[in-house]
Coordinates of N, CA and C in Angstrom, one line a residue:
I98 N -24.0 10.3 -125.0 CA -24.2 9.0 -124.6 C -25.2 8.9 -123.5
I99 N -26.3 8.2 -123.8 CA -27.4 8.2 -122.7 C -27.2 6.7 -122.4
E100 N -26.9 6.5 -120.9 CA -26.8 5.4 -120.2 C -28.0 5.1 -119.2
F101 N -28.5 3.9 -119.5 CA -29.6 3.3 -118.8 C -28.9 2.2 -117.9
S102 N -28.7 2.5 -116.6 CA -27.8 1.7 -115.7 C -28.7 1.5 -114.3
D103 N -28.1 0.1 -113.6 CA -28.8 -0.2 -112.4 C -27.5 -0.5 -111.4
F104 N -27.5 0.4 -110.3 CA -26.2 0.4 -109.4 C -25.9 -0.8 -109.0
Q105 N -27.0 -1.9 -108.7 CA -26.8 -3.2 -108.4 C -26.2 -4.3 -109.5
C106 N -26.4 -3.9 -110.5 CA -25.9 -4.8 -111.6 C -24.5 -5.0 -112.0
P107 N -24.0 -6.3 -111.8 CA -22.6 -6.3 -112.0 C -21.8 -5.8 -113.1
F108 N -22.6 -6.1 -114.3 CA -22.1 -5.5 -115.6 C -22.1 -4.0 -115.6
C109 N -23.0 -3.4 -114.9 CA -23.0 -1.9 -114.9 C -21.6 -1.5 -114.0
A110 N -21.5 -2.3 -112.9 CA -20.1 -1.9 -112.2 C -19.0 -2.2 -113.1
R111 N -19.0 -3.2 -114.0 CA -17.8 -3.4 -115.0 C -17.6 -2.4 -116.0
F112 N -18.8 -2.0 -116.5 CA -18.8 -0.7 -117.3 C -17.9 0.5 -116.6
H113 N -18.4 0.5 -115.4 CA -18.2 1.9 -114.5 C -16.6 1.8 -114.3
T114 N -15.9 0.6 -114.0 CA -14.5 0.6 -113.6 C -13.7 0.3 -114.9
Q115 N -14.3 -0.5 -115.9 CA -13.2 -0.9 -117.1 C -13.4 0.1 -118.2
T116 N -14.5 0.6 -118.6 CA -14.8 1.2 -119.8 C -15.1 2.8 -119.8
L117 N -15.7 3.1 -118.8 CA -16.1 4.4 -118.4 C -14.6 5.4 -118.3
P118 N -13.7 4.9 -117.5 CA -12.4 5.7 -117.3 C -11.8 6.2 -118.8
L119 N -12.0 5.4 -119.6 CA -11.5 5.4 -120.8 C -12.4 6.5 -121.9
I120 N -13.7 6.4 -121.7 CA -14.5 7.2 -122.4 C -14.2 8.5 -121.9
L121 N -14.3 8.5 -120.5 CA -13.8 10.0 -119.8 C -12.6 10.6 -120.2
D122 N -11.5 9.9 -120.4 CA -10.3 10.4 -120.8 C -10.5 11.1 -122.2
E123 N -10.9 10.2 -123.2 CA -10.8 10.4 -124.7 C -11.9 11.4 -125.2
Y124 N -13.1 11.4 -124.3 CA -14.2 12.1 -125.1 C -14.9 13.2 -124.2
I125 N -15.3 12.6 -122.9 CA -16.0 13.6 -122.0 C -15.2 14.7 -121.4
E126 N -14.0 14.4 -121.1 CA -13.1 15.5 -120.5 C -12.4 16.3 -121.7
Q127 N -12.6 16.0 -123.1 CA -12.2 16.8 -124.1 C -13.2 17.6 -124.6
G128 N -14.4 17.4 -124.1 CA -15.5 18.2 -124.4 C -16.4 17.6 -125.7
K129 N -15.9 16.5 -125.9 CA -16.6 15.9 -127.3 C -17.9 15.1 -127.2
V130 N -18.3 14.7 -126.0 CA -19.3 13.8 -125.6 C -19.8 14.2 -124.2
K131 N -21.1 14.1 -124.1 CA -21.7 14.3 -122.7 C -22.3 12.9 -122.5
L132 N -22.3 12.6 -121.1 CA -22.7 11.3 -120.5 C -24.0 11.6 -119.8
V133 N -25.2 11.1 -120.1 CA -26.5 11.4 -119.4 C -26.7 10.0 -118.5
F134 N -26.7 9.9 -117.5 CA -27.1 8.8 -116.6 C -28.7 8.6 -116.3
R135 N -29.1 7.5 -116.7 CA -30.5 7.4 -116.5 C -30.8 6.3 -115.4
D136 N -31.6 6.2 -114.6 CA -31.9 5.1 -113.7 C -32.6 3.9 -114.3
F137 N -32.1 2.7 -114.3 CA -33.0 1.7 -114.9 C -32.8 0.4 -113.8
P138 N -33.5 0.6 -112.6 CA -33.1 -0.4 -111.7 C -34.3 -1.6 -111.8
I139 N -33.6 -2.7 -112.0 CA -34.3 -3.9 -112.2 C -34.7 -4.6 -110.8
Q140 N -35.7 -4.2 -110.2 CA -36.1 -4.4 -108.8 C -36.2 -6.0 -108.7
S141 N -36.7 -6.8 -109.6 CA -37.1 -7.9 -109.5 C -35.8 -8.8 -109.0
I142 N -34.6 -8.4 -109.7 CA -33.4 -9.4 -109.4 C -32.5 -8.5 -108.6
H143 N -32.7 -6.9 -108.3 CA -31.7 -6.3 -107.5 C -32.6 -5.3 -106.7
P144 N -33.0 -6.0 -105.4 CA -33.9 -5.3 -104.6 C -33.3 -4.1 -104.0
N145 N -31.9 -3.9 -103.9 CA -31.5 -2.7 -103.4 C -31.1 -1.5 -104.5
A146 N -31.5 -1.8 -105.5 CA -31.2 -0.8 -106.8 C -31.9 0.5 -106.8
V147 N -33.2 0.2 -106.4 CA -34.1 1.6 -106.1 C -33.5 2.4 -105.2
P148 N -33.4 1.8 -103.9 CA -32.7 2.8 -102.8 C -31.3 3.2 -103.0
A149 N -30.6 2.6 -104.1 CA -29.5 2.9 -104.5 C -29.5 4.2 -105.5
S150 N -30.4 4.2 -106.2 CA -30.6 5.2 -107.2 C -31.3 6.4 -106.4
V151 N -32.2 6.3 -105.5 CA -32.7 7.3 -104.6 C -31.2 8.0 -103.8
A152 N -30.5 7.0 -103.5 CA -29.3 7.7 -102.7 C -28.4 8.6 -103.7
A153 N -28.3 8.1 -105.0 CA -27.7 8.9 -105.8 C -28.2 10.4 -106.4
E154 N -29.6 10.1 -106.4 CA -30.4 11.5 -106.5 C -30.4 12.3 -105.3
C155 N -30.5 11.8 -104.3 CA -30.2 12.6 -103.0 C -28.9 13.3 -102.9
A156 N -27.8 12.8 -103.5 CA -26.6 13.2 -103.3 C -26.4 14.4 -104.4
N157 N -27.1 14.2 -105.5 CA -27.4 15.0 -106.7 C -27.9 16.4 -106.2
E158 N -28.7 16.4 -105.2 CA -29.5 17.7 -104.5 C -28.4 18.5 -103.9
Q159 N -27.4 17.9 -103.6 CA -26.2 18.7 -102.8 C -24.9 18.6 -103.8
G160 N -25.1 18.5 -105.0 CA -24.0 18.6 -106.1 C -23.2 17.4 -106.3
K161 N -23.3 16.1 -105.6 CA -22.4 15.3 -105.6 C -23.0 13.9 -106.1
F162 N -23.7 14.0 -107.3 CA -24.0 12.9 -108.0 C -23.1 11.9 -108.4
R163 N -22.0 12.4 -109.1 CA -21.0 11.8 -109.6 C -20.2 11.0 -108.6
E164 N -20.0 11.7 -107.3 CA -19.2 10.9 -106.2 C -20.1 9.9 -105.8
M165 N -21.4 9.9 -105.6 CA -22.1 8.9 -104.9 C -22.3 7.7 -106.0
H166 N -22.3 8.2 -107.3 CA -22.5 7.0 -108.4 C -21.2 6.3 -108.2
D167 N -20.0 6.8 -108.1 CA -18.7 6.1 -108.0 C -18.6 5.4 -107.0
I168 N -18.9 5.8 -105.5 CA -19.1 5.2 -104.4 C -19.9 3.7 -104.6
L169 N -21.0 4.0 -105.0 CA -22.0 3.0 -105.0 C -21.3 1.8 -106.1
F170 N -20.9 2.1 -107.2 CA -20.3 1.1 -108.0 C -19.2 0.5 -107.6
E171 N -18.1 1.3 -106.8 CA -17.1 0.7 -106.3 C -17.2 -0.3 -105.1
N172 N -18.4 0.4 -104.3 CA -18.6 -0.6 -103.2 C -19.7 -1.8 -103.4
Q173 N -20.1 -1.9 -104.5 CA -21.3 -2.7 -104.8 C -21.2 -3.9 -104.0
N174 N -20.1 -4.6 -104.0 CA -20.0 -6.0 -103.3 C -20.2 -5.9 -101.7
E175 N -20.3 -4.5 -101.3 CA -20.4 -4.3 -99.8 C -21.9 -4.2 -99.7
W176 N -22.7 -3.7 -100.5 CA -24.1 -3.5 -100.2 C -25.3 -4.4 -101.1
N177 N -24.7 -5.0 -101.9 CA -25.6 -5.7 -103.0 C -26.2 -7.0 -102.4
R178 N -25.7 -7.5 -101.4 CA -26.3 -8.8 -100.8 C -26.8 -8.7 -99.5
V179 N -26.9 -7.6 -98.9 CA -27.4 -7.3 -97.7 C -29.0 -7.0 -97.7
E180 N -29.6 -6.9 -96.6 CA -31.1 -6.5 -96.4 C -31.3 -4.9 -96.9
T181 N -32.2 -4.6 -97.6 CA -32.3 -3.1 -97.9 C -32.1 -2.3 -96.8
V182 N -32.5 -2.4 -95.7 CA -32.4 -1.5 -94.5 C -30.9 -1.3 -94.3
D183 N -30.0 -2.3 -94.2 CA -28.8 -2.3 -94.0 C -27.9 -1.5 -95.3
A184 N -28.6 -1.9 -96.5 CA -27.8 -1.0 -97.6 C -28.1 0.4 -97.5
M185 N -29.2 0.7 -97.1 CA -29.6 2.2 -96.7 C -28.7 2.8 -95.7
T186 N -28.4 2.0 -94.6 CA -27.5 2.5 -93.7 C -26.1 2.7 -94.4
L187 N -25.8 1.8 -95.1 CA -24.3 1.9 -95.9 C -24.5 3.2 -96.7
F188 N -25.6 3.6 -97.6 CA -25.7 4.8 -98.4 C -25.5 5.9 -97.5
S189 N -26.0 5.8 -96.2 CA -26.0 7.2 -95.3 C -24.6 7.1 -95.0
Q190 N -23.8 6.1 -94.7 CA -22.3 6.4 -94.2 C -21.6 6.9 -95.3
Y191 N -22.0 6.4 -96.6 CA -21.1 6.9 -98.1 C -21.4 8.6 -97.8
A192 N -22.5 9.0 -97.7 CA -22.9 10.4 -97.6 C -22.2 11.0 -96.5
S193 N -22.0 10.4 -95.6 CA -21.2 11.0 -94.3 C -19.8 11.3 -95.0
Q194 N -19.3 10.1 -95.5 CA -17.8 10.3 -96.0 C -17.7 11.2 -96.9
M195 N -18.7 11.5 -97.9 CA -18.7 12.4 -98.8 C -18.9 14.0 -98.2
Q196 N -19.1 14.1 -97.0 CA -19.5 15.2 -96.2 C -20.7 16.1 -96.7
L197 N -21.5 15.2 -97.2 CA -23.0 15.8 -97.5 C -23.7 16.2 -96.3
E198 N -24.8 16.9 -96.3 CA -25.6 17.5 -95.2 C -26.4 16.3 -94.8
Q199 N -25.9 15.7 -93.7 CA -26.5 14.5 -93.6 C -27.9 14.4 -93.2
E200 N -28.6 15.3 -92.4 CA -29.9 15.2 -92.2 C -30.7 15.4 -93.4
I201 N -30.3 16.3 -94.2 CA -31.0 16.4 -95.5 C -31.0 15.2 -96.2
F202 N -30.0 14.6 -96.4 CA -29.5 13.2 -97.1 C -30.5 12.1 -96.7
D203 N -30.3 12.1 -95.3 CA -31.1 10.9 -94.8 C -32.5 11.0 -95.0
S204 N -33.1 12.4 -94.7 CA -34.4 12.6 -94.9 C -34.9 12.0 -96.4
C205 N -34.2 12.6 -97.3 CA -34.3 12.3 -98.8 C -34.4 10.9 -99.0
L206 N -33.3 10.3 -98.4 CA -33.4 8.7 -98.6 C -34.5 8.0 -98.1
T207 N -34.7 8.2 -96.8 CA -35.8 7.4 -96.1 C -37.3 7.9 -96.5
N208 N -37.4 9.1 -97.2 CA -38.9 9.3 -97.7 C -38.9 8.9 -99.2
G209 N -37.8 8.3 -99.8 CA -38.0 8.0 -101.3 C -38.3 9.0 -102.1
K210 N -37.8 10.2 -101.8 CA -38.2 11.4 -102.7 C -38.1 11.4 -104.1
Y211 N -37.1 10.7 -104.6 CA -37.0 10.7 -106.3 C -37.5 9.3 -106.7
I212 N -38.5 8.6 -106.1 CA -39.0 7.3 -106.6 C -39.7 7.7 -107.9
E213 N -40.3 8.6 -108.0 CA -41.2 8.9 -109.1 C -40.3 9.2 -110.4
E214 N -39.4 10.1 -110.1 CA -38.3 10.4 -111.2 C -37.6 9.1 -111.5
I215 N -37.5 8.2 -110.8 CA -36.5 6.9 -111.1 C -37.5 6.2 -112.0
K216 N -38.8 6.0 -111.4 CA -39.8 5.4 -112.1 C -40.1 5.9 -113.7
K217 N -39.7 7.0 -113.7 CA -40.1 7.8 -114.8 C -38.8 7.5 -116.1
D218 N -37.5 7.5 -115.5 CA -36.3 7.0 -116.1 C -36.6 5.5 -116.7
L219 N -37.2 4.6 -115.8 CA -37.4 3.2 -116.2 C -38.4 3.2 -117.1
D220 N -39.6 4.1 -117.1 CA -40.5 3.8 -118.1 C -40.1 4.5 -119.4
D221 N -39.1 5.6 -119.5 CA -38.6 5.9 -120.6 C -37.8 5.0 -121.3
G222 N -36.8 4.2 -120.4 CA -36.1 3.2 -120.9 C -36.7 2.0 -121.6
R223 N -37.9 1.8 -121.1 CA -38.7 0.7 -121.6 C -39.3 1.1 -123.1
I224 N -39.9 2.2 -123.0 CA -40.3 2.8 -124.3 C -39.3 2.8 -125.4
Y225 N -38.0 3.0 -125.0 CA -37.0 2.9 -125.9 C -36.4 1.5 -126.4
G226 N -36.9 0.7 -125.5 CA -36.6 -0.7 -125.8 C -35.4 -1.4 -124.9
V227 N -34.9 -0.7 -124.0 CA -34.1 -1.2 -122.8 C -34.6 -2.3 -122.3
S228 N -34.0 -3.4 -122.3 CA -34.7 -4.7 -121.7 C -33.6 -5.3 -120.7
G229 N -32.3 -4.8 -120.5 CA -31.1 -5.0 -119.6 C -30.2 -3.9 -119.4
T230 N -29.5 -4.0 -118.3 CA -28.6 -3.0 -118.1 C -27.0 -3.4 -118.2
P231 N -26.0 -2.8 -118.6 CA -26.3 -1.4 -119.0 C -26.7 -1.4 -120.3
G232 N -27.5 -0.3 -120.6 CA -27.9 0.0 -122.1 C -27.7 1.6 -122.3
F233 N -27.0 1.7 -123.8 CA -26.6 2.9 -124.1 C -27.2 3.3 -125.5
F234 N -27.5 4.6 -125.6 CA -27.8 5.2 -126.9 C -26.8 6.3 -127.2
I235 N -25.9 6.0 -128.3 CA -24.9 7.1 -128.5 C -25.3 7.8 -129.9
G236 N -25.3 9.1 -129.7 CA -25.6 10.1 -130.8 C -26.5 11.2 -130.3
N237 N -27.2 11.8 -131.3 CA -28.0 13.1 -130.9 C -29.2 12.9 -132.0
D238 N -30.1 13.9 -131.7 CA -31.2 14.1 -132.5 C -31.0 14.4 -133.9
K239 N -29.6 15.0 -134.4 CA -29.4 15.3 -135.5 C -29.1 14.0 -136.4
V240 N -28.1 13.5 -135.9 CA -27.5 12.2 -136.6 C -28.2 10.8 -136.2
G241 N -29.1 10.8 -135.3 CA -29.5 9.8 -134.8 C -28.8 9.1 -133.7
Y242 N -29.3 7.8 -133.2 CA -28.8 7.1 -132.3 C -28.6 5.6 -132.5
V243 N -27.3 5.2 -132.0 CA -27.0 3.7 -132.1 C -27.1 3.2 -130.5
E244 N -27.9 2.1 -130.6 CA -27.9 1.4 -129.5 C -26.7 0.4 -129.1
L245 N -26.2 0.4 -128.0 CA -25.2 -0.5 -127.5 C -25.6 -1.2 -126.3
K246 N -25.7 -2.6 -126.3 CA -26.4 -3.3 -125.1 C -25.2 -3.9 -124.4
G247 N -25.1 -3.9 -123.0 CA -24.0 -4.5 -122.2 C -22.8 -3.8 -121.9
A248 N -22.2 -4.3 -121.1 CA -20.9 -3.9 -120.7 C -19.8 -4.1 -121.6
Q249 N -19.8 -3.3 -122.7 CA -18.9 -3.6 -124.1 C -17.6 -3.2 -123.8
P250 N -16.7 -3.7 -124.5 CA -15.3 -3.0 -124.3 C -15.1 -1.6 -124.9
F251 N -14.2 -0.8 -124.4 CA -14.0 0.6 -125.0 C -14.1 0.7 -126.6
E252 N -13.4 -0.3 -127.1 CA -13.4 -0.4 -128.5 C -14.7 -0.1 -129.3
S253 N -15.7 -0.9 -128.7 CA -17.1 -0.8 -129.2 C -17.8 0.6 -129.3
F254 N -17.4 1.4 -128.0 CA -17.9 2.6 -127.8 C -17.2 3.5 -128.7
K255 N -15.8 3.4 -128.9 CA -15.0 4.2 -129.9 C -15.5 4.3 -131.2
K256 N -15.7 3.0 -131.7 CA -16.2 2.9 -133.1 C -17.3 3.7 -133.3
I257 N -18.2 3.6 -132.4 CA -19.7 4.1 -132.7 C -19.5 5.6 -132.3
I258 N -18.7 6.0 -131.4 CA -18.7 7.5 -130.9 C -17.9 8.2 -132.1
D259 N -16.8 7.5 -132.7 CA -16.3 8.2 -133.9 C -17.0 8.3 -135.0
S260 N -17.7 7.4 -135.3 CA -18.5 7.4 -136.5 C -19.8 8.3 -136.4
Q261 N -20.2 8.5 -135.2 CA -21.3 9.6 -134.8 C -20.7 11.0 -134.9
L262 N -19.6 11.1 -134.4 CA -18.8 12.5 -134.5 C -18.6 12.8 -135.8
D263 N -18.1 12.0 -136.7 CA -17.9 12.2 -138.1 C -19.1 12.4 -139.0
A264 N -20.3 12.1 -138.4 CA -21.5 12.2 -139.1 C -21.9 13.5 -139.5

């Protein structure tokens, strides 16, 4: 499953809290499916989305992408409507809670170290026809991919995943 997502998108947060746990239980933790997260921050409507993506990438440097990913979605209401500088302060606090190497994280975040990589994800998503978030491509190069748009219920994912696994 390739997921194109925006940390500030409420539908992406809904997917994270309602659908992803079921996909994790039934497929990912069983080793049947891998999930690849790609950044697709829609800056025009989500001004804190790029800094949130940078925060996740900076946490990834220290092996904590999943933890930062989860904190960003779970606390979205805390940082999504504040000024970007305040959001970045919150991201730094999350890093501290996660016991990341603070100076390395803060330097990475304030320097926007991963902006080019995030832009590449965004460009790839546009090439693949992603127009909103969350957007998913389920499959592989051998069986092909099925696109699924939006925060769909688990059953929608299950139907596609099972048919792709049987292909």
